[in-house]
mmCIF file of C-alpha atoms in Angstrom:
data_model
loop_
_atom_site.group_PDB
_atom_site.id
_atom_site.type_symbol
_atom_site.label_atom_id
_atom_site.label_comp_id
_atom_site.label_asym_id
_atom_site.label_seq_id
_atom_site.Cartn_x
_atom_site.Cartn_y
_atom_site.Cartn_z
ATOM 1 C CA UNK A 1 100.435 105.208 163.069
ATOM 2 C CA UNK A 2 103.615 107.305 162.899
ATOM 3 C CA UNK A 3 105.170 104.460 161.025
ATOM 4 C CA UNK A 4 102.515 104.613 158.556
ATOM 5 C CA UNK A 5 102.643 108.229 158.176
ATOM 6 C CA UNK A 6 106.582 108.111 157.848
ATOM 7 C CA UNK A 7 106.173 105.372 154.966
ATOM 8 C CA UNK A 8 103.609 107.366 153.203
ATOM 9 C CA UNK A 9 106.022 110.555 153.244
ATOM 10 C CA UNK A 10 108.930 108.381 152.141
ATOM 11 C CA UNK A 11 106.771 107.062 149.277
ATOM 12 C CA UNK A 12 105.261 110.266 148.385
ATOM 13 C CA UNK A 13 108.634 112.039 148.295
ATOM 14 C CA UNK A 14 110.129 109.226 146.196
ATOM 15 C CA UNK A 15 107.458 109.485 143.725
ATOM 16 C CA UNK A 16 108.033 113.148 143.404
ATOM 17 C CA UNK A 17 111.751 113.048 143.136
ATOM 18 C CA UNK A 18 111.290 110.200 140.437
ATOM 19 C CA UNK A 19 108.804 112.103 138.664
ATOM 20 C CA UNK A 20 111.001 115.131 138.423
ATOM 21 C CA UNK A 21 113.959 113.217 137.590
ATOM 22 C CA UNK A 22 111.985 111.710 134.711
ATOM 23 C CA UNK A 23 110.631 114.656 133.527
ATOM 24 C CA UNK A 24 113.721 116.808 133.511
ATOM 25 C CA UNK A 25 116.336 114.152 132.240
ATOM 26 C CA UNK A 26 114.687 111.252 130.578
ATOM 27 C CA UNK A 27 111.720 112.681 128.792
ATOM 28 C CA UNK A 28 113.807 115.108 126.666
ATOM 29 C CA UNK A 29 116.234 112.594 125.650
ATOM 30 C CA UNK A 30 113.544 110.236 124.661
ATOM 31 C CA UNK A 31 111.555 112.982 122.624
ATOM 32 C CA UNK A 32 114.976 113.859 120.764
ATOM 33 C CA UNK A 33 115.559 110.249 119.951
ATOM 34 C CA UNK A 34 111.928 109.652 118.857
ATOM 35 C CA UNK A 35 112.536 112.566 116.488
ATOM 36 C CA UNK A 36 115.568 111.231 115.330
ATOM 37 C CA UNK A 37 114.353 107.710 114.606
ATOM 38 C CA UNK A 38 111.450 109.197 112.819
ATOM 39 C CA UNK A 39 113.563 111.094 110.564
ATOM 40 C CA UNK A 40 115.592 107.879 109.821
ATOM 41 C CA UNK A 41 112.642 105.683 109.221
ATOM 42 C CA UNK A 42 111.236 108.612 106.763
ATOM 43 C CA UNK A 43 114.528 108.499 104.999
ATOM 44 C CA UNK A 44 114.419 104.925 104.600
ATOM 45 C CA UNK A 45 110.773 104.880 103.331
ATOM 46 C CA UNK A 46 111.904 107.444 100.767
ATOM 47 C CA UNK A 47 114.888 105.433 99.888
ATOM 48 C CA UNK A 48 112.589 102.445 98.931
ATOM 49 C CA UNK A 49 110.127 104.857 97.196
ATOM 50 C CA UNK A 50 112.925 106.211 95.069
ATOM 51 C CA UNK A 51 114.101 102.712 94.085
ATOM 52 C CA UNK A 52 110.503 101.908 92.981
ATOM 53 C CA UNK A 53 110.438 105.188 91.059
ATOM 54 C CA UNK A 54 113.422 103.934 89.348
ATOM 55 C CA UNK A 55 112.235 100.432 88.556
ATOM 56 C CA UNK A 56 109.000 101.909 87.393
ATOM 57 C CA UNK A 57 110.246 104.391 85.068
ATOM 58 C CA UNK A 58 112.887 102.127 83.473
ATOM 59 C CA UNK A 59 110.150 99.537 83.051
ATOM 60 C CA UNK A 60 108.102 102.361 81.278
ATOM 61 C CA UNK A 61 110.920 103.742 79.131
ATOM 62 C CA UNK A 62 111.626 99.964 78.051
ATOM 63 C CA UNK A 63 107.939 99.375 76.987
ATOM 64 C CA UNK A 64 107.237 102.608 75.287
ATOM 65 C CA UNK A 65 110.019 103.450 72.810
ATOM 66 C CA UNK A 66 109.607 106.108 70.473
ATOM 67 C CA UNK A 67 108.552 105.000 67.023
ATOM 68 C CA UNK A 68 110.385 105.479 63.902
ATOM 69 C CA UNK A 69 109.666 108.872 62.261
ATOM 70 C CA UNK A 70 108.224 107.204 59.101
ATOM 71 C CA UNK A 71 105.850 104.834 61.094
ATOM 72 C CA UNK A 72 102.531 105.411 59.490
ATOM 73 C CA UNK A 73 100.645 104.057 62.471
ATOM 74 C CA UNK A 74 101.810 107.174 64.890
ATOM 75 C CA UNK A 75 100.679 110.696 64.173
ATOM 76 C CA UNK A 76 102.960 113.595 65.060
ATOM 77 C CA UNK A 77 100.678 114.543 67.805
ATOM 78 C CA UNK A 78 100.931 111.078 69.326
ATOM 79 C CA UNK A 79 104.749 110.814 68.641
ATOM 80 C CA UNK A 80 105.025 114.205 70.748
ATOM 81 C CA UNK A 81 102.925 113.177 73.442
ATOM 82 C CA UNK A 82 105.073 109.861 73.925
ATOM 83 C CA UNK A 83 108.393 111.979 73.604
ATOM 84 C CA UNK A 84 106.965 114.201 76.465
ATOM 85 C CA UNK A 85 106.102 111.200 78.721
ATOM 86 C CA UNK A 86 109.583 109.896 78.048
ATOM 87 C CA UNK A 87 111.051 113.162 79.127
ATOM 88 C CA UNK A 88 108.906 113.200 82.144
ATOM 89 C CA UNK A 89 110.258 109.567 83.086
ATOM 90 C CA UNK A 90 113.947 110.448 82.518
ATOM 91 C CA UNK A 91 113.161 113.420 84.697
ATOM 92 C CA UNK A 92 111.791 111.067 87.607
ATOM 93 C CA UNK A 93 115.028 109.235 87.210
ATOM 94 C CA UNK A 94 117.190 112.275 87.627
ATOM 95 C CA UNK A 95 115.166 113.322 90.766
ATOM 96 C CA UNK A 96 115.344 109.836 92.221
ATOM 97 C CA UNK A 97 118.957 109.403 91.679
ATOM 98 C CA UNK A 98 120.002 112.895 92.931
ATOM 99 C CA UNK A 99 117.762 112.414 96.236
ATOM 100 C CA UNK A 100 119.321 108.873 96.774
ATOM 101 C CA UNK A 101 122.882 110.481 96.352
ATOM 102 C CA UNK A 102 122.235 113.567 98.315
ATOM 103 C CA UNK A 103 120.592 111.831 101.286
ATOM 104 C CA UNK A 104 122.943 108.614 101.462
ATOM 105 C CA UNK A 105 124.399 109.483 104.759
ATOM 106 C CA UNK A 106 120.896 109.906 106.325
ATOM 107 C CA UNK A 107 119.395 106.314 105.162
ATOM 108 C CA UNK A 108 122.463 104.351 104.719
ATOM 109 C CA UNK A 109 124.245 105.127 108.204
ATOM 110 C CA UNK A 110 121.030 103.883 109.925
ATOM 111 C CA UNK A 111 121.734 100.290 109.278
ATOM 112 C CA UNK A 112 123.921 98.587 111.540
ATOM 113 C CA UNK A 113 126.162 96.759 109.320
ATOM 114 C CA UNK A 114 129.159 98.035 107.582
ATOM 115 C CA UNK A 115 128.656 95.911 104.502
ATOM 116 C CA UNK A 116 125.057 97.076 104.131
ATOM 117 C CA UNK A 117 125.938 100.506 104.549
ATOM 118 C CA UNK A 118 128.413 100.166 101.770
ATOM 119 C CA UNK A 119 125.891 98.422 99.525
ATOM 120 C CA UNK A 120 123.388 101.284 99.668
ATOM 121 C CA UNK A 121 126.063 104.040 99.299
ATOM 122 C CA UNK A 122 127.690 102.143 96.183
ATOM 123 C CA UNK A 123 124.171 101.945 94.517
ATOM 124 C CA UNK A 124 123.245 105.509 94.981
ATOM 125 C CA UNK A 125 126.727 106.556 93.664
ATOM 126 C CA UNK A 126 126.529 104.267 90.783
ATOM 127 C CA UNK A 127 122.906 104.761 89.804
ATOM 128 C CA UNK A 128 123.640 108.667 89.766
ATOM 129 C CA UNK A 129 126.643 107.892 87.648
ATOM 130 C CA UNK A 130 124.443 105.981 85.022
ATOM 131 C CA UNK A 131 121.980 108.677 84.795
ATOM 132 C CA UNK A 132 124.808 111.342 84.254
ATOM 133 C CA UNK A 133 126.502 109.064 81.740
ATOM 134 C CA UNK A 134 127.009 109.714 78.001
ATOM 135 C CA UNK A 135 125.681 105.902 77.222
ATOM 136 C CA UNK A 136 122.747 105.363 75.019
ATOM 137 C CA UNK A 137 119.285 105.820 76.704
ATOM 138 C CA UNK A 138 118.620 101.962 76.439
ATOM 139 C CA UNK A 139 121.814 100.914 78.018
ATOM 140 C CA UNK A 140 121.170 103.529 80.842
ATOM 141 C CA UNK A 141 117.887 101.809 81.665
ATOM 142 C CA UNK A 142 119.238 98.259 81.308
ATOM 143 C CA UNK A 143 122.014 99.255 83.834
ATOM 144 C CA UNK A 144 119.765 101.029 86.326
ATOM 145 C CA UNK A 145 117.469 97.969 86.498
ATOM 146 C CA UNK A 146 120.364 95.649 86.859
ATOM 147 C CA UNK A 147 121.485 97.932 89.768
ATOM 148 C CA UNK A 148 118.167 98.658 91.315
ATOM 149 C CA UNK A 149 116.375 95.072 91.332
ATOM 150 C CA UNK A 150 118.940 93.424 93.417
ATOM 151 C CA UNK A 151 119.425 96.234 96.033
ATOM 152 C CA UNK A 152 115.760 96.694 96.483
ATOM 153 C CA UNK A 153 114.983 93.044 97.119
ATOM 154 C CA UNK A 154 117.774 92.914 99.753
ATOM 155 C CA UNK A 155 116.605 96.129 101.401
ATOM 156 C CA UNK A 156 112.903 95.619 101.158
ATOM 157 C CA UNK A 157 112.234 92.188 99.992
ATOM 158 C CA UNK A 158 110.654 89.469 102.165
ATOM 159 C CA UNK A 159 113.161 87.795 104.536
ATOM 160 C CA UNK A 160 113.079 84.570 102.865
ATOM 161 C CA UNK A 161 113.488 86.074 99.478
ATOM 162 C CA UNK A 162 116.565 88.042 100.701
ATOM 163 C CA UNK A 163 118.044 85.038 102.306
ATOM 164 C CA UNK A 164 117.510 82.922 99.047
ATOM 165 C CA UNK A 165 119.066 85.544 96.741
ATOM 166 C CA UNK A 166 121.558 87.295 98.877
ATOM 167 C CA UNK A 167 124.630 85.612 96.997
ATOM 168 C CA UNK A 168 122.957 86.117 93.580
ATOM 169 C CA UNK A 169 122.054 89.658 94.193
ATOM 170 C CA UNK A 170 125.267 90.702 95.410
ATOM 171 C CA UNK A 171 127.276 88.922 92.392
ATOM 172 C CA UNK A 172 124.778 90.721 90.065
ATOM 173 C CA UNK A 173 125.387 93.856 91.854
ATOM 174 C CA UNK A 174 129.083 93.662 91.641
ATOM 175 C CA UNK A 175 129.067 92.651 88.085
ATOM 176 C CA UNK A 176 127.164 95.599 87.070
ATOM 177 C CA UNK A 177 129.277 97.937 89.079
ATOM 178 C CA UNK A 178 132.346 96.638 87.134
ATOM 179 C CA UNK A 179 130.432 97.172 83.809
ATOM 180 C CA UNK A 180 129.694 100.631 84.729
ATOM 181 C CA UNK A 181 133.191 101.463 86.052
ATOM 182 C CA UNK A 182 135.231 99.652 83.492
ATOM 183 C CA UNK A 183 132.844 100.159 80.222
ATOM 184 C CA UNK A 184 133.196 103.573 78.379
ATOM 185 C CA UNK A 185 130.924 106.312 79.222
ATOM 186 C CA UNK A 186 130.051 106.983 75.551
ATOM 187 C CA UNK A 187 127.996 104.826 73.361
#
């Protein structure tokens, strides 16, 4: 009987010490890590959402161009409404590229590979530079799409699509970056 009592006391003492150690040292670290990981995943999701917003706004800007002033099919009211929508889409592009650039450290630094990190940061910087440039609107839209589509596929595409297009996407991205950096910033 004394051996059984001694075994129970040792087991109970071990359980109490273990519970206290976990509660005092492990749980707070795990909660802090959980919060940081949640913030990283939220930033990654917002990164993807902003890229989709850029693709969407650019597609709309390409599809709905302002008609000529003398086009009889368009009334002044409809022309004004379309101009307002186009202005709103440009505002969305501006906001998306600002967020991408301002938060690059949060989402880009969360990937383990230096090449992927550089890919995300280069994308954010060049996308913002295109929006700020003095190029014609149509050229800006083409450059933004040329930058965004390969990056979006490499970060958020299906694994087999990423693998199949990795070389082409990086080549297209590099060519677009060269065009942006080497080309004139005026029309």
